[in-house]
mmCIF file of C-alpha atoms in Angstrom:
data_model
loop_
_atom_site.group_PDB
_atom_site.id
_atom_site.type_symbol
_atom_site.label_atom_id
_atom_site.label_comp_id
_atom_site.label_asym_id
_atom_site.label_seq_id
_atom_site.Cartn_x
_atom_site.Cartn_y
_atom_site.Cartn_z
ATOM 1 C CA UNK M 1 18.778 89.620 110.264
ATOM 2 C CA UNK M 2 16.008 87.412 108.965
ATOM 3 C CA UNK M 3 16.459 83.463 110.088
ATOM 4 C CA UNK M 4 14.195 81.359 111.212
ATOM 5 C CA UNK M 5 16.077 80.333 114.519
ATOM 6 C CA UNK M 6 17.744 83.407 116.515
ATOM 7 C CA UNK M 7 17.030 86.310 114.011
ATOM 8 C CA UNK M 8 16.230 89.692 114.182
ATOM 9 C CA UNK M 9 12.487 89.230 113.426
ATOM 10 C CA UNK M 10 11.907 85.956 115.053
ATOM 11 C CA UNK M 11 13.289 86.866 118.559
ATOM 12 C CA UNK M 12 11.062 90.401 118.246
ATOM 13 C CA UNK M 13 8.191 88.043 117.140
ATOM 14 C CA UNK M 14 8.576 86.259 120.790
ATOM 15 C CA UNK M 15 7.924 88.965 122.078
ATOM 16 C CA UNK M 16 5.381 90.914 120.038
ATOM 17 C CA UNK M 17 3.562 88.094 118.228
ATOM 18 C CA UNK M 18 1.651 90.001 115.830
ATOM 19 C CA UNK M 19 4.592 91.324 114.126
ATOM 20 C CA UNK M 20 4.575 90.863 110.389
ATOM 21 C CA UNK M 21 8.262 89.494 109.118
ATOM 22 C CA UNK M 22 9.000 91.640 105.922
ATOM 23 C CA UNK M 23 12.423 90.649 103.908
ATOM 24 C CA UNK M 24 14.560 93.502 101.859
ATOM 25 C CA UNK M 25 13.677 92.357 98.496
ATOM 26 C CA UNK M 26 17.160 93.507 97.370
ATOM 27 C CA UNK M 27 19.004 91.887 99.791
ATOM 28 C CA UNK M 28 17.327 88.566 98.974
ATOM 29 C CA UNK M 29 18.775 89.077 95.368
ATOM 30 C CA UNK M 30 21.876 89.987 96.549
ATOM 31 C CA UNK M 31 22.330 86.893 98.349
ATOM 32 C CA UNK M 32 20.979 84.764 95.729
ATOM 33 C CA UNK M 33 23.514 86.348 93.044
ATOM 34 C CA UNK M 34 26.095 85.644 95.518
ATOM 35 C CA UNK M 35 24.833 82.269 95.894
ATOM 36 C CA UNK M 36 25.547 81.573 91.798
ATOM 37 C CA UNK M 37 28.655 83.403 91.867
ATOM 38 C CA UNK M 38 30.083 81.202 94.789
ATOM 39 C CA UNK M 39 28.129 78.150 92.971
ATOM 40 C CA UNK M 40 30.468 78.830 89.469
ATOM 41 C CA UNK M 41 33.660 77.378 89.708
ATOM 42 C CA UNK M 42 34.897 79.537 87.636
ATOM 43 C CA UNK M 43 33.520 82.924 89.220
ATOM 44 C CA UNK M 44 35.133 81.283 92.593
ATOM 45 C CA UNK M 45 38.582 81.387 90.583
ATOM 46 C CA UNK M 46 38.329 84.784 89.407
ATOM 47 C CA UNK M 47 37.525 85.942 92.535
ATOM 48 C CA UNK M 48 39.697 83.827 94.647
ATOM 49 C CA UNK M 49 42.662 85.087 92.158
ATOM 50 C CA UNK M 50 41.071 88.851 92.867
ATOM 51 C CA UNK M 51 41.224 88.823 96.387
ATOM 52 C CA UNK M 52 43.624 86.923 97.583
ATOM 53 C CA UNK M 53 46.279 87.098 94.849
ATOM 54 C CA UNK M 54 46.189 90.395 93.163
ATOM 55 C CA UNK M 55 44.388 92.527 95.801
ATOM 56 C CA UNK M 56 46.876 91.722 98.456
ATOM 57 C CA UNK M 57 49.789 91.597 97.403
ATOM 58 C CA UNK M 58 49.536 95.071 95.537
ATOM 59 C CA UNK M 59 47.884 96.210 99.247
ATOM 60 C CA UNK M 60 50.434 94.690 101.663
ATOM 61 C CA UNK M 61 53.593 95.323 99.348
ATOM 62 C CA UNK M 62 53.872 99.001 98.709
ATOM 63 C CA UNK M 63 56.797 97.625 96.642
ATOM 64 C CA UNK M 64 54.770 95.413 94.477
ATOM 65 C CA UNK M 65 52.391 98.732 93.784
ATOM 66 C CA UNK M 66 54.949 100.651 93.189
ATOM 67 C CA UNK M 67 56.386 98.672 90.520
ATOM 68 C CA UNK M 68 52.129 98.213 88.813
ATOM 69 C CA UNK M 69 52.526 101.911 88.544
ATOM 70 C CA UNK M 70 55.734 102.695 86.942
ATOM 71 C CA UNK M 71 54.382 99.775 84.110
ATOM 72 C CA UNK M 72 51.362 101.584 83.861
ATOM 73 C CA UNK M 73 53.496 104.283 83.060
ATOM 74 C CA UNK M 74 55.487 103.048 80.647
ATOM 75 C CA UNK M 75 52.605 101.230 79.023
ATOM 76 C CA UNK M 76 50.822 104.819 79.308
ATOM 77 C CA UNK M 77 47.567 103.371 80.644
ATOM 78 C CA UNK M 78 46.517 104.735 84.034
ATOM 79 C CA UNK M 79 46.309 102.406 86.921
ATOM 80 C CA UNK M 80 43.151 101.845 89.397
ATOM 81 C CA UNK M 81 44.083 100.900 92.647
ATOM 82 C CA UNK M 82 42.512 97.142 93.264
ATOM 83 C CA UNK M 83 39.682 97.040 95.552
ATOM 84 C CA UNK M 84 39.126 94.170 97.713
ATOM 85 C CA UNK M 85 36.489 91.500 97.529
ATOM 86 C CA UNK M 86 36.450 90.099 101.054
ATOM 87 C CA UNK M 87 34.108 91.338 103.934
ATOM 88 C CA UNK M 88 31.808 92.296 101.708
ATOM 89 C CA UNK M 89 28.988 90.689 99.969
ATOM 90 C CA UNK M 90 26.832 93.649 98.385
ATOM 91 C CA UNK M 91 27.501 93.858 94.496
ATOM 92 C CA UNK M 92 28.449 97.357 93.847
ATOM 93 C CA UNK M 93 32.063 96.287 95.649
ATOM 94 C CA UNK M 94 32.282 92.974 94.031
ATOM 95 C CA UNK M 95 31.566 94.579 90.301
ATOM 96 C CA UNK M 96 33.926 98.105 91.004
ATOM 97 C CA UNK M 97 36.813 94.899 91.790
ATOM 98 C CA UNK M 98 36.280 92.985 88.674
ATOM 99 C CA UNK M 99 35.442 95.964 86.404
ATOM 100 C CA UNK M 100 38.312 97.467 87.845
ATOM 101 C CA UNK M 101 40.669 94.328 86.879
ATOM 102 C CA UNK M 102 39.377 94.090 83.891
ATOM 103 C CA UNK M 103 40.130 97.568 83.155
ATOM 104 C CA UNK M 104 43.736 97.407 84.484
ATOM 105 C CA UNK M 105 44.218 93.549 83.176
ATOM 106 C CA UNK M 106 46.923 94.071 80.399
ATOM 107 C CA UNK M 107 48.838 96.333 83.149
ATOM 108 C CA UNK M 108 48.363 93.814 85.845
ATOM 109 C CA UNK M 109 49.191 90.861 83.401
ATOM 110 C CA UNK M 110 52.648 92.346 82.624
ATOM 111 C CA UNK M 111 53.526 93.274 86.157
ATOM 112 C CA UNK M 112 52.724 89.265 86.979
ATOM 113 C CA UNK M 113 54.796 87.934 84.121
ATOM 114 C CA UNK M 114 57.597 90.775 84.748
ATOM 115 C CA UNK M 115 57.452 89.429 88.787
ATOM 116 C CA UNK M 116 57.821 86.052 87.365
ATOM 117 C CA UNK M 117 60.893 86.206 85.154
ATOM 118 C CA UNK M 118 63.056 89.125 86.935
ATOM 119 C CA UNK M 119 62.675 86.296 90.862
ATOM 120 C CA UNK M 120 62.342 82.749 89.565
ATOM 121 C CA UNK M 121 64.348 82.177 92.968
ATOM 122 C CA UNK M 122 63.734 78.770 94.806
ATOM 123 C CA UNK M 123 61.291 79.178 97.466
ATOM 124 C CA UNK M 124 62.963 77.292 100.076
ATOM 125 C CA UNK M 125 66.501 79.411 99.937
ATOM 126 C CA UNK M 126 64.378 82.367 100.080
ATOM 127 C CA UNK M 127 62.541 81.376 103.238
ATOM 128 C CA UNK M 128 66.108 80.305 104.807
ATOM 129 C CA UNK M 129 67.383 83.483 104.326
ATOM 130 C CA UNK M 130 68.936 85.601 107.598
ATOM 131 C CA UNK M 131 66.655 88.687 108.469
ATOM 132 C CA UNK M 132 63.767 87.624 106.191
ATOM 133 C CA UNK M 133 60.452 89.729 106.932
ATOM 134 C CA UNK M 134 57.205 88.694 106.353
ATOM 135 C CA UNK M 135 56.647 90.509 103.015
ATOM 136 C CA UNK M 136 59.501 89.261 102.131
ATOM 137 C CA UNK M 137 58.204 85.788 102.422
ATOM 138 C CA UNK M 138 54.895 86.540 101.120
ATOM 139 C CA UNK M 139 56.877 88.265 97.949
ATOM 140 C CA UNK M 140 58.332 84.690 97.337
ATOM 141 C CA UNK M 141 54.880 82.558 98.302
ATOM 142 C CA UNK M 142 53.252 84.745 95.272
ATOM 143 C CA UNK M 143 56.358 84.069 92.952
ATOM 144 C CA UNK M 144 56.148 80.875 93.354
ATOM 145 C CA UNK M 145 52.501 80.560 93.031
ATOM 146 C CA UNK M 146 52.790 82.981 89.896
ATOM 147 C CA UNK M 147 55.377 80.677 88.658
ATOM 148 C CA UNK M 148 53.464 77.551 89.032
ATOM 149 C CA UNK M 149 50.222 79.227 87.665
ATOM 150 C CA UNK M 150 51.810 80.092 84.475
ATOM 151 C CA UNK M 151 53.375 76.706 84.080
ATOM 152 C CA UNK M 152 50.149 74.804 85.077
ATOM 153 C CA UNK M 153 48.062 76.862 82.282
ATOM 154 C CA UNK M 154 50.720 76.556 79.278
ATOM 155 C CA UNK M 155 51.831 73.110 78.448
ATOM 156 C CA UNK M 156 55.345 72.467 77.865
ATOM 157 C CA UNK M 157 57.242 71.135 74.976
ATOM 158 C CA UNK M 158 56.954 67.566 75.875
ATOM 159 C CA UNK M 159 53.562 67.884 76.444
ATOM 160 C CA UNK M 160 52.781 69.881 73.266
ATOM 161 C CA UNK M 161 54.414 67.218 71.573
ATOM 162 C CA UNK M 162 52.945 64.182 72.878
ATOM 163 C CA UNK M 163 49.201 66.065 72.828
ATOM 164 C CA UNK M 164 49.992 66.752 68.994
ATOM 165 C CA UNK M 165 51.201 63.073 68.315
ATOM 166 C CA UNK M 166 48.033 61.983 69.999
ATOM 167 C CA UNK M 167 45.839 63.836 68.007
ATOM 168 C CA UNK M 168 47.489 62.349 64.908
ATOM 169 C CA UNK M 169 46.660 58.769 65.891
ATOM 170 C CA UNK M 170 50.311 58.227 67.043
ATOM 171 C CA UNK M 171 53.386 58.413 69.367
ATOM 172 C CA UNK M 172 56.901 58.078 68.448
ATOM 173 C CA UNK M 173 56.150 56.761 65.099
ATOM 174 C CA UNK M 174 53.437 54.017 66.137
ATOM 175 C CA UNK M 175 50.330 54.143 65.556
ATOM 176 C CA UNK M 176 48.083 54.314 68.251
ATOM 177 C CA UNK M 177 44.982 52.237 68.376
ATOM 178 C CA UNK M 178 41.870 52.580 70.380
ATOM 179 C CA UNK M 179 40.838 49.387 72.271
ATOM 180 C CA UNK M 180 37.275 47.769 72.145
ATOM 181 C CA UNK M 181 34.999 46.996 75.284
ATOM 182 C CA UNK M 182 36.041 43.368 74.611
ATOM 183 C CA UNK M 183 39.733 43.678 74.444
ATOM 184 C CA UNK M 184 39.062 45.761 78.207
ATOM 185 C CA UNK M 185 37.629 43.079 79.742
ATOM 186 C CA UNK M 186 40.409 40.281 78.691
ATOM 187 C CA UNK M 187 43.159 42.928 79.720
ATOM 188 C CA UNK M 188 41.173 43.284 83.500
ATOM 189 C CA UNK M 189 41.095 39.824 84.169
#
């Protein structure tokens, strides 16, 4: 390892001073496209959803795999096992994960939506339950994280309604009315 404090190279250096510190090129790139992936909110997302969403629960549940590959069978698309994202920070791993979701995403997509309509059961009875396992409680974490994931990224019919009404310039049939800098001001004192 190559730090300035403690490293490889520098505690060597100690002791043989004339030593010449050379860096792996490619691992400096590595880091630095790991750096802008980690940087991107949105890269975090995907890969926070990767790893610790799909990957384990399809790795930990030999249930929740087995039911990804009977839908891939009746959707007649084969099935890639997901790879995991953690522990890892060389790029080969991290693009065989996402190429792989990508690949399997219509599968996946329809097992998630499938898990989210067949055990829309509350959380807390679930967890209250006599005899319940760990991956049984995990099962109904990801539900309910499914569940609130698809309601968070589809507004409902209230909301639909009100964004639409809003658009038009009104709400409930009143026009709406933007205020002025001036008409601010008197409101804030």
């Amino acid at each position: 390892m190559v730090r300035r404090h403690g490293g490889v190279s520098t505690l060597l250096q100690e002791e043989v001073p004339h030593l010449i510190n050379i860096q792996c090129f490619a691992h400096g790139l590595e880091l630095a496209v790991m750096d802008a992936i980690n940087g991107d909110e949105r890269m975090k997302k995907v890969t926070e959803l990767s790893d610790k969403s799909l990957y384990k629960q399809h790795h930990y549940l030999p249930k929740a795999w087995r039911e990804l590959k009977a839908l891939s069978g009746v959707l007649q698309q084969k099935i890639w096992k997901l790879t995991n994202l953690g522990g890892t920070r060389w790029l080969p791993h991290v693009e065989r994960a996402l190429q792989t979701l990508m690949k399997d995403y219509a599968v996946v997509l329809a097992h998630m939506e499938n898990t989210i309509e067949t055990k829309p059961g509350n959380l807390s009875l679930k967890l209250q339950e006599d005899g319940v396992t760990l991956p049984k409680a995990l099962q109904a974490f990801e539900t309910a994280l499914l569940m609130l994931t698809s309601m968070h990224s589809t507004a409902g019919e209230s909301l639909e309604g009100f964004l639409q009404d809003s658009a038009e310039g009104q709400f409930h049939a009143m026009q709406l009315q933007s205020f002025s800098q001036e008409s601010r001001d008197r409101f804030d004192r």
